[in-house]
mmCIF file of C-alpha atoms in Angstrom:
data_model
loop_
_atom_site.group_PDB
_atom_site.id
_atom_site.type_symbol
_atom_site.label_atom_id
_atom_site.label_comp_id
_atom_site.label_asym_id
_atom_site.label_seq_id
_atom_site.Cartn_x
_atom_site.Cartn_y
_atom_site.Cartn_z
ATOM 1 C CA MET H 17 120.995 54.973 61.629
ATOM 2 C CA ILE H 18 123.236 51.859 62.048
ATOM 3 C CA MET H 19 127.092 52.809 63.334
ATOM 4 C CA GLU H 20 129.358 50.093 63.002
ATOM 5 C CA LYS H 21 133.203 50.580 64.119
ATOM 6 C CA GLY H 22 135.099 52.839 64.816
ATOM 7 C CA ILE H 23 133.346 55.333 67.753
ATOM 8 C CA SER H 24 135.628 57.881 68.904
ATOM 9 C CA SER H 25 133.831 59.395 71.493
ATOM 10 C CA VAL H 26 130.965 59.690 73.395
ATOM 11 C CA GLU H 27 129.221 62.881 75.321
ATOM 12 C CA VAL H 28 125.803 63.304 77.169
ATOM 13 C CA LEU H 29 124.118 65.474 76.271
ATOM 14 C CA PRO H 30 121.646 68.248 78.407
ATOM 15 C CA SER H 31 118.273 67.708 78.803
ATOM 16 C CA LYS H 32 115.445 69.771 80.554
ATOM 17 C CA SER H 33 113.035 66.730 80.724
ATOM 18 C CA SER H 34 113.885 64.175 83.672
ATOM 19 C CA GLN H 35 112.043 61.495 81.494
ATOM 20 C CA VAL H 36 114.428 61.912 78.050
ATOM 21 C CA THR H 37 118.104 61.312 77.777
ATOM 22 C CA ALA H 38 120.574 61.534 74.803
ATOM 23 C CA VAL H 39 124.108 60.747 74.026
ATOM 24 C CA LYS H 40 125.791 62.201 70.993
ATOM 25 C CA VAL H 41 128.346 59.335 69.060
ATOM 26 C CA VAL H 42 131.487 60.582 67.189
ATOM 27 C CA VAL H 43 131.831 57.638 64.518
ATOM 28 C CA LYS H 44 135.700 58.008 63.379
ATOM 29 C CA GLU H 45 135.922 56.865 59.758
ATOM 30 C CA PRO H 46 139.231 55.806 57.609
ATOM 31 C CA GLU H 47 141.330 58.628 56.862
ATOM 32 C CA ALA H 48 140.547 58.432 53.003
ATOM 33 C CA LYS H 49 137.038 58.830 53.942
ATOM 34 C CA GLN H 50 137.008 61.516 56.363
ATOM 35 C CA THR H 51 138.418 63.621 54.181
ATOM 36 C CA GLN H 52 135.799 63.749 52.094
ATOM 37 C CA ARG H 53 132.846 63.659 54.493
ATOM 38 C CA GLY H 54 134.576 64.099 57.921
ATOM 39 C CA LYS H 55 133.251 62.727 60.937
ATOM 40 C CA ARG H 56 129.896 61.144 61.264
ATOM 41 C CA VAL H 57 127.779 62.407 64.077
ATOM 42 C CA GLY H 58 124.965 60.426 65.767
ATOM 43 C CA PHE H 59 123.063 59.871 68.945
ATOM 44 C CA VAL H 60 121.217 57.409 71.262
ATOM 45 C CA LEU H 61 117.885 58.903 72.321
ATOM 46 C CA VAL H 62 115.433 57.477 75.340
ATOM 47 C CA HIS H 63 112.927 58.212 77.378
ATOM 48 C CA ALA H 64 110.990 56.793 79.835
ATOM 49 C CA GLY H 65 107.837 55.594 78.399
ATOM 50 C CA ALA H 66 104.502 57.813 78.034
ATOM 51 C CA GLY H 67 101.987 58.364 81.011
ATOM 52 C CA TYR H 68 102.353 60.460 83.911
ATOM 53 C CA HIS H 69 106.209 60.458 85.722
ATOM 54 C CA SER H 70 106.451 62.060 89.395
ATOM 55 C CA GLU H 71 108.705 65.064 89.649
ATOM 56 C CA SER H 72 109.903 63.177 92.866
ATOM 57 C CA LYS H 73 111.252 60.472 90.719
ATOM 58 C CA ALA H 74 113.134 62.448 88.133
ATOM 59 C CA LYS H 75 116.668 61.626 89.497
ATOM 60 C CA GLU H 76 115.364 58.030 89.037
ATOM 61 C CA TYR H 77 114.238 58.587 85.599
ATOM 62 C CA LYS H 78 117.417 60.433 84.333
ATOM 63 C CA HIS H 79 119.916 57.546 85.724
ATOM 64 C CA VAL H 80 118.186 54.671 84.295
ATOM 65 C CA CYS H 81 117.786 56.731 80.514
ATOM 66 C CA LYS H 82 121.728 56.984 81.011
ATOM 67 C CA ARG H 83 122.140 53.633 81.757
ATOM 68 C CA ALA H 84 120.537 52.756 78.628
ATOM 69 C CA CYS H 85 122.094 54.963 76.566
ATOM 70 C CA GLN H 86 125.566 53.764 77.815
ATOM 71 C CA LYS H 87 124.484 49.838 77.158
ATOM 72 C CA ALA H 88 123.394 51.201 73.614
ATOM 73 C CA ILE H 89 126.854 52.900 73.048
ATOM 74 C CA GLU H 90 128.803 49.747 74.616
ATOM 75 C CA LYS H 91 127.435 47.821 71.601
ATOM 76 C CA LEU H 92 128.335 50.048 69.078
ATOM 77 C CA GLN H 93 131.718 50.097 70.649
ATOM 78 C CA ALA H 94 131.822 46.706 70.329
ATOM 79 C CA GLY H 95 131.100 46.352 66.722
ATOM 80 C CA ALA H 96 127.464 45.553 67.055
ATOM 81 C CA LEU H 97 124.620 46.326 64.752
ATOM 82 C CA ALA H 98 122.397 49.210 65.752
ATOM 83 C CA THR H 99 119.269 46.977 66.168
ATOM 84 C CA ASP H 100 121.231 45.004 68.535
ATOM 85 C CA ALA H 101 122.234 48.469 70.541
ATOM 86 C CA VAL H 102 118.545 49.250 70.046
ATOM 87 C CA THR H 103 117.926 45.991 72.313
ATOM 88 C CA ALA H 104 120.149 46.604 74.626
ATOM 89 C CA ALA H 105 119.113 50.062 75.372
ATOM 90 C CA LEU H 106 115.316 48.863 75.775
ATOM 91 C CA ILE H 107 115.977 46.035 78.025
ATOM 92 C CA GLU H 108 117.241 48.076 80.492
ATOM 93 C CA LEU H 109 114.389 50.634 80.490
ATOM 94 C CA GLU H 110 112.401 47.211 80.453
ATOM 95 C CA ASP H 111 113.996 46.228 83.552
ATOM 96 C CA SER H 112 113.274 49.065 85.665
ATOM 97 C CA PRO H 113 110.350 49.699 87.684
ATOM 98 C CA PHE H 114 110.387 53.489 86.722
ATOM 99 C CA THR H 115 109.936 53.108 83.178
ATOM 100 C CA ASN H 116 106.817 52.280 81.614
ATOM 101 C CA ALA H 117 107.967 49.504 80.071
ATOM 102 C CA GLY H 118 108.606 45.604 80.955
ATOM 103 C CA LEU H 119 108.718 45.207 84.566
ATOM 104 C CA GLY H 120 107.417 48.987 85.446
ATOM 105 C CA SER H 121 104.504 48.837 82.270
ATOM 106 C CA ASN H 122 101.108 50.020 83.567
ATOM 107 C CA LEU H 123 99.038 47.097 83.774
ATOM 108 C CA ASN H 124 95.664 45.990 81.912
ATOM 109 C CA LEU H 125 92.334 46.180 83.367
ATOM 110 C CA LEU H 126 93.244 42.221 84.968
ATOM 111 C CA GLY H 127 95.972 43.809 86.713
ATOM 112 C CA GLU H 128 98.306 41.804 84.294
ATOM 113 C CA ILE H 129 101.395 43.133 82.193
ATOM 114 C CA GLU H 130 100.439 43.250 78.480
ATOM 115 C CA CYS H 131 103.433 44.830 76.586
ATOM 116 C CA ASP H 132 103.886 46.239 72.982
ATOM 117 C CA ALA H 133 107.097 46.139 71.173
ATOM 118 C CA SER H 134 108.891 46.732 67.656
ATOM 119 C CA ILE H 135 112.129 47.177 66.184
ATOM 120 C CA MET H 136 113.154 48.158 62.435
ATOM 121 C CA ASP H 137 116.243 47.744 60.560
ATOM 122 C CA GLY H 138 116.751 50.960 58.910
ATOM 123 C CA LYS H 139 118.922 49.510 55.545
ATOM 124 C CA SER H 140 116.809 46.677 54.603
ATOM 125 C CA LEU H 141 113.724 47.767 56.343
ATOM 126 C CA ASN H 142 112.873 44.511 57.809
ATOM 127 C CA PHE H 143 111.157 44.662 61.169
ATOM 128 C CA GLY H 144 109.859 42.491 63.496
ATOM 129 C CA ALA H 145 107.139 43.396 66.320
ATOM 130 C CA VAL H 146 104.790 41.495 69.181
ATOM 131 C CA GLY H 147 101.432 42.614 70.916
ATOM 132 C CA ALA H 148 99.815 42.154 73.702
ATOM 133 C CA LEU H 149 102.797 39.982 74.801
ATOM 134 C CA SER H 150 102.068 38.643 78.543
ATOM 135 C CA GLY H 151 104.385 36.522 80.258
ATOM 136 C CA ILE H 152 107.811 37.665 78.936
ATOM 137 C CA LYS H 153 110.230 39.857 80.732
ATOM 138 C CA ASN H 154 111.697 41.810 77.707
ATOM 139 C CA PRO H 155 109.238 41.886 75.032
ATOM 140 C CA VAL H 156 111.516 44.023 72.574
ATOM 141 C CA SER H 157 113.781 40.761 72.974
ATOM 142 C CA VAL H 158 111.416 38.810 71.053
ATOM 143 C CA ALA H 159 110.790 41.578 68.525
ATOM 144 C CA ASN H 160 114.500 41.764 67.968
ATOM 145 C CA ARG H 161 114.845 37.771 67.418
ATOM 146 C CA LEU H 162 111.598 37.554 65.131
ATOM 147 C CA LEU H 163 113.430 40.731 63.030
ATOM 148 C CA CYS H 164 116.782 38.309 63.093
ATOM 149 C CA GLU H 165 114.903 34.989 62.248
ATOM 150 C CA GLY H 166 113.347 37.043 59.284
ATOM 151 C CA GLN H 167 116.283 37.881 57.791
ATOM 152 C CA LYS H 168 117.361 34.524 57.354
ATOM 153 C CA GLY H 169 114.804 33.752 54.857
ATOM 154 C CA LYS H 170 111.780 31.518 54.165
ATOM 155 C CA LEU H 171 111.171 28.652 56.029
ATOM 156 C CA SER H 172 110.321 25.157 55.128
ATOM 157 C CA ALA H 173 107.796 24.609 52.066
ATOM 158 C CA GLY H 174 108.163 28.057 51.161
ATOM 159 C CA ARG H 175 106.476 30.044 54.017
ATOM 160 C CA ILE H 176 107.336 33.060 54.843
ATOM 161 C CA PRO H 177 108.744 33.645 58.368
ATOM 162 C CA PRO H 178 106.508 35.759 61.060
ATOM 163 C CA CYS H 179 107.629 39.380 61.673
ATOM 164 C CA PHE H 180 104.291 40.192 63.752
ATOM 165 C CA LEU H 181 103.111 38.073 66.508
ATOM 166 C CA VAL H 182 100.359 38.865 69.553
ATOM 167 C CA GLY H 183 98.800 37.527 72.531
ATOM 168 C CA GLU H 184 99.670 33.257 73.045
ATOM 169 C CA GLY H 185 100.952 32.947 70.023
ATOM 170 C CA ALA H 186 103.560 35.395 70.617
ATOM 171 C CA TYR H 187 104.589 33.827 73.782
ATOM 172 C CA ARG H 188 104.937 30.634 72.536
ATOM 173 C CA TRP H 189 106.893 31.685 69.565
ATOM 174 C CA ALA H 190 109.431 33.353 72.366
ATOM 175 C CA VAL H 191 109.698 30.355 74.438
ATOM 176 C CA ASP H 192 110.218 27.703 71.677
ATOM 177 C CA HIS H 193 113.201 30.099 70.793
ATOM 178 C CA GLY H 194 115.111 29.915 73.922
ATOM 179 C CA ILE H 195 113.775 33.576 75.667
ATOM 180 C CA PRO H 196 112.975 32.797 79.279
ATOM 181 C CA ALA H 197 109.433 33.571 80.700
ATOM 182 C CA CYS H 198 109.153 36.002 83.747
ATOM 183 C CA PRO H 199 109.512 34.514 87.220
ATOM 184 C CA PRO H 200 106.995 33.668 89.405
ATOM 185 C CA GLY H 201 105.423 36.867 91.055
ATOM 186 C CA PHE H 202 106.211 38.915 88.628
ATOM 187 C CA SER H 203 102.899 40.114 87.860
ATOM 188 C CA LEU H 204 101.746 40.813 91.608
ATOM 189 C CA ALA H 205 104.806 43.158 92.409
ATOM 190 C CA ALA H 206 103.745 45.070 89.379
ATOM 191 C CA PHE H 207 100.135 45.312 90.227
ATOM 192 C CA LYS H 208 100.704 46.752 93.649
ATOM 193 C CA ARG H 209 103.342 49.232 92.320
ATOM 194 C CA ASN H 210 101.071 50.372 89.329
ATOM 195 C CA LYS H 211 97.986 50.523 91.816
ATOM 196 C CA ARG H 212 100.097 53.309 93.528
ATOM 197 C CA LYS H 213 100.418 55.035 90.345
ATOM 198 C CA LEU H 214 96.912 55.014 89.249
ATOM 199 C CA GLU H 215 95.592 56.373 92.629
ATOM 200 C CA LEU H 216 98.665 59.681 92.388
ATOM 201 C CA ALA H 217 97.566 59.902 88.887
ATOM 202 C CA GLU H 218 93.617 59.737 89.501
ATOM 203 C CA LYS H 219 94.400 62.389 92.584
ATOM 204 C CA VAL H 220 96.533 65.012 90.281
ATOM 205 C CA GLU H 221 93.903 64.834 87.799
ATOM 206 C CA THR H 222 90.632 65.258 90.233
ATOM 207 C CA ASP H 223 92.844 68.277 91.533
ATOM 208 C CA LEU H 224 93.152 69.689 87.982
ATOM 209 C CA ILE H 225 89.577 69.419 87.346
ATOM 210 C CA GLN H 226 88.544 71.036 90.705
ATOM 211 C CA LEU H 227 90.967 73.680 89.975
ATOM 212 C CA LYS H 228 89.514 74.608 86.632
ATOM 213 C CA LYS H 229 85.892 74.533 87.940
ATOM 214 C CA ARG H 230 87.192 77.317 90.585
ATOM 215 C CA ARG H 231 88.939 79.324 87.914
ATOM 216 C CA GLN H 232 85.804 79.075 85.475
ATOM 217 C CA SER H 233 83.636 80.058 88.304
ATOM 218 C CA ASN H 234 86.030 83.506 88.792
ATOM 219 C CA GLU H 235 85.334 84.052 85.677
ATOM 220 C CA LYS H 236 81.841 84.173 85.849
ATOM 221 C CA ASP H 237 81.964 86.450 88.916
ATOM 222 C CA PHE H 238 84.591 88.840 87.170
ATOM 223 C CA SER H 239 82.566 89.031 84.080
ATOM 224 C CA TYR H 240 79.459 90.118 85.792
ATOM 225 C CA LEU H 241 81.430 92.578 88.330
ATOM 226 C CA LEU H 242 82.206 94.329 85.044
ATOM 227 C CA VAL H 243 78.716 94.550 83.423
ATOM 228 C CA LYS H 244 77.465 95.849 86.917
ATOM 229 C CA LEU H 245 80.439 98.660 86.916
ATOM 230 C CA ARG H 246 79.550 99.657 83.250
ATOM 231 C CA GLU H 247 75.927 99.663 83.777
ATOM 232 C CA GLU H 248 76.147 102.131 86.992
ATOM 233 C CA GLY H 249 78.803 104.357 84.848
ATOM 234 C CA SER H 250 81.495 104.031 87.299
ATOM 235 C CA LEU H 251 84.269 102.166 85.060
ATOM 236 C CA CYS H 252 86.448 103.421 83.198
ATOM 237 C CA SER H 253 89.205 101.031 82.459
ATOM 238 C CA ILE H 254 90.351 98.200 84.470
ATOM 239 C CA ALA H 255 92.992 95.559 84.084
ATOM 240 C CA VAL H 256 93.662 92.029 86.078
ATOM 241 C CA HIS H 257 96.645 90.239 85.638
ATOM 242 C CA ILE H 258 97.020 86.559 87.799
ATOM 243 C CA ILE H 259 100.514 85.579 88.006
ATOM 244 C CA ARG H 260 102.143 82.531 89.597
ATOM 245 C CA GLY H 261 105.880 82.591 89.912
ATOM 246 C CA LYS H 262 107.378 83.494 86.850
ATOM 247 C CA SER H 263 104.429 83.036 84.580
ATOM 248 C CA MET H 264 101.589 85.255 83.554
ATOM 249 C CA LEU H 265 98.498 82.645 83.802
ATOM 250 C CA GLU H 266 95.688 84.850 83.087
ATOM 251 C CA THR H 267 95.081 88.636 81.845
ATOM 252 C CA TYR H 268 91.420 90.180 81.871
ATOM 253 C CA ALA H 269 91.503 94.150 80.494
ATOM 254 C CA SER H 270 88.316 96.131 79.889
ATOM 255 C CA ALA H 271 87.704 100.126 79.310
#
């Protein structure tokens, strides 16, 4: 949704997730239109990226998501297009070490940051996108520039402007159009941070696998016990509930 000028109020919406933040936007229209349609209400919704997120960093996730929403609102209040507001929000996320985007991205197998980004204008359905892009701090800025350049029309000799670039070609196009490359040491710092994230994720996954195996083993032992009790004729009815906190995890019953 593209919202232009006339934003009259902004409200941060509550969220149970530490990785998602939403901001409601109320847009005030001219009085003549308002009597017919009333106020338009929209919202800005962002999240901290796909993958594992540590609960210990919940406060940081919420802060960066809130800042991203605020950046988008500031753009809209200044009369910018929604695509520019989206870009501003995503740049805030890409600049944070806590999100799986830009600076905080999970790395590829070579230990490098390699990002995808895309943006679409909801009115024209024109879009700009990049894939497997390395060496640029804010990939969404390249995607938005592709969108803007594409909306200017054909190039010389009737050529169609690019809308989706990948790899080295995307990098060269970005630099040629004045988009700054990453500072030295950018990937090294990200590699060290990403290595810690991977080690933690692997530990969590290993613990879950072990827990699952123990539960499966316990289920087999319990089933064997039920069979033996039936054979001996000493079982009338039995029920077992496994409860952790306020949640019931497993229920066994037999009669």
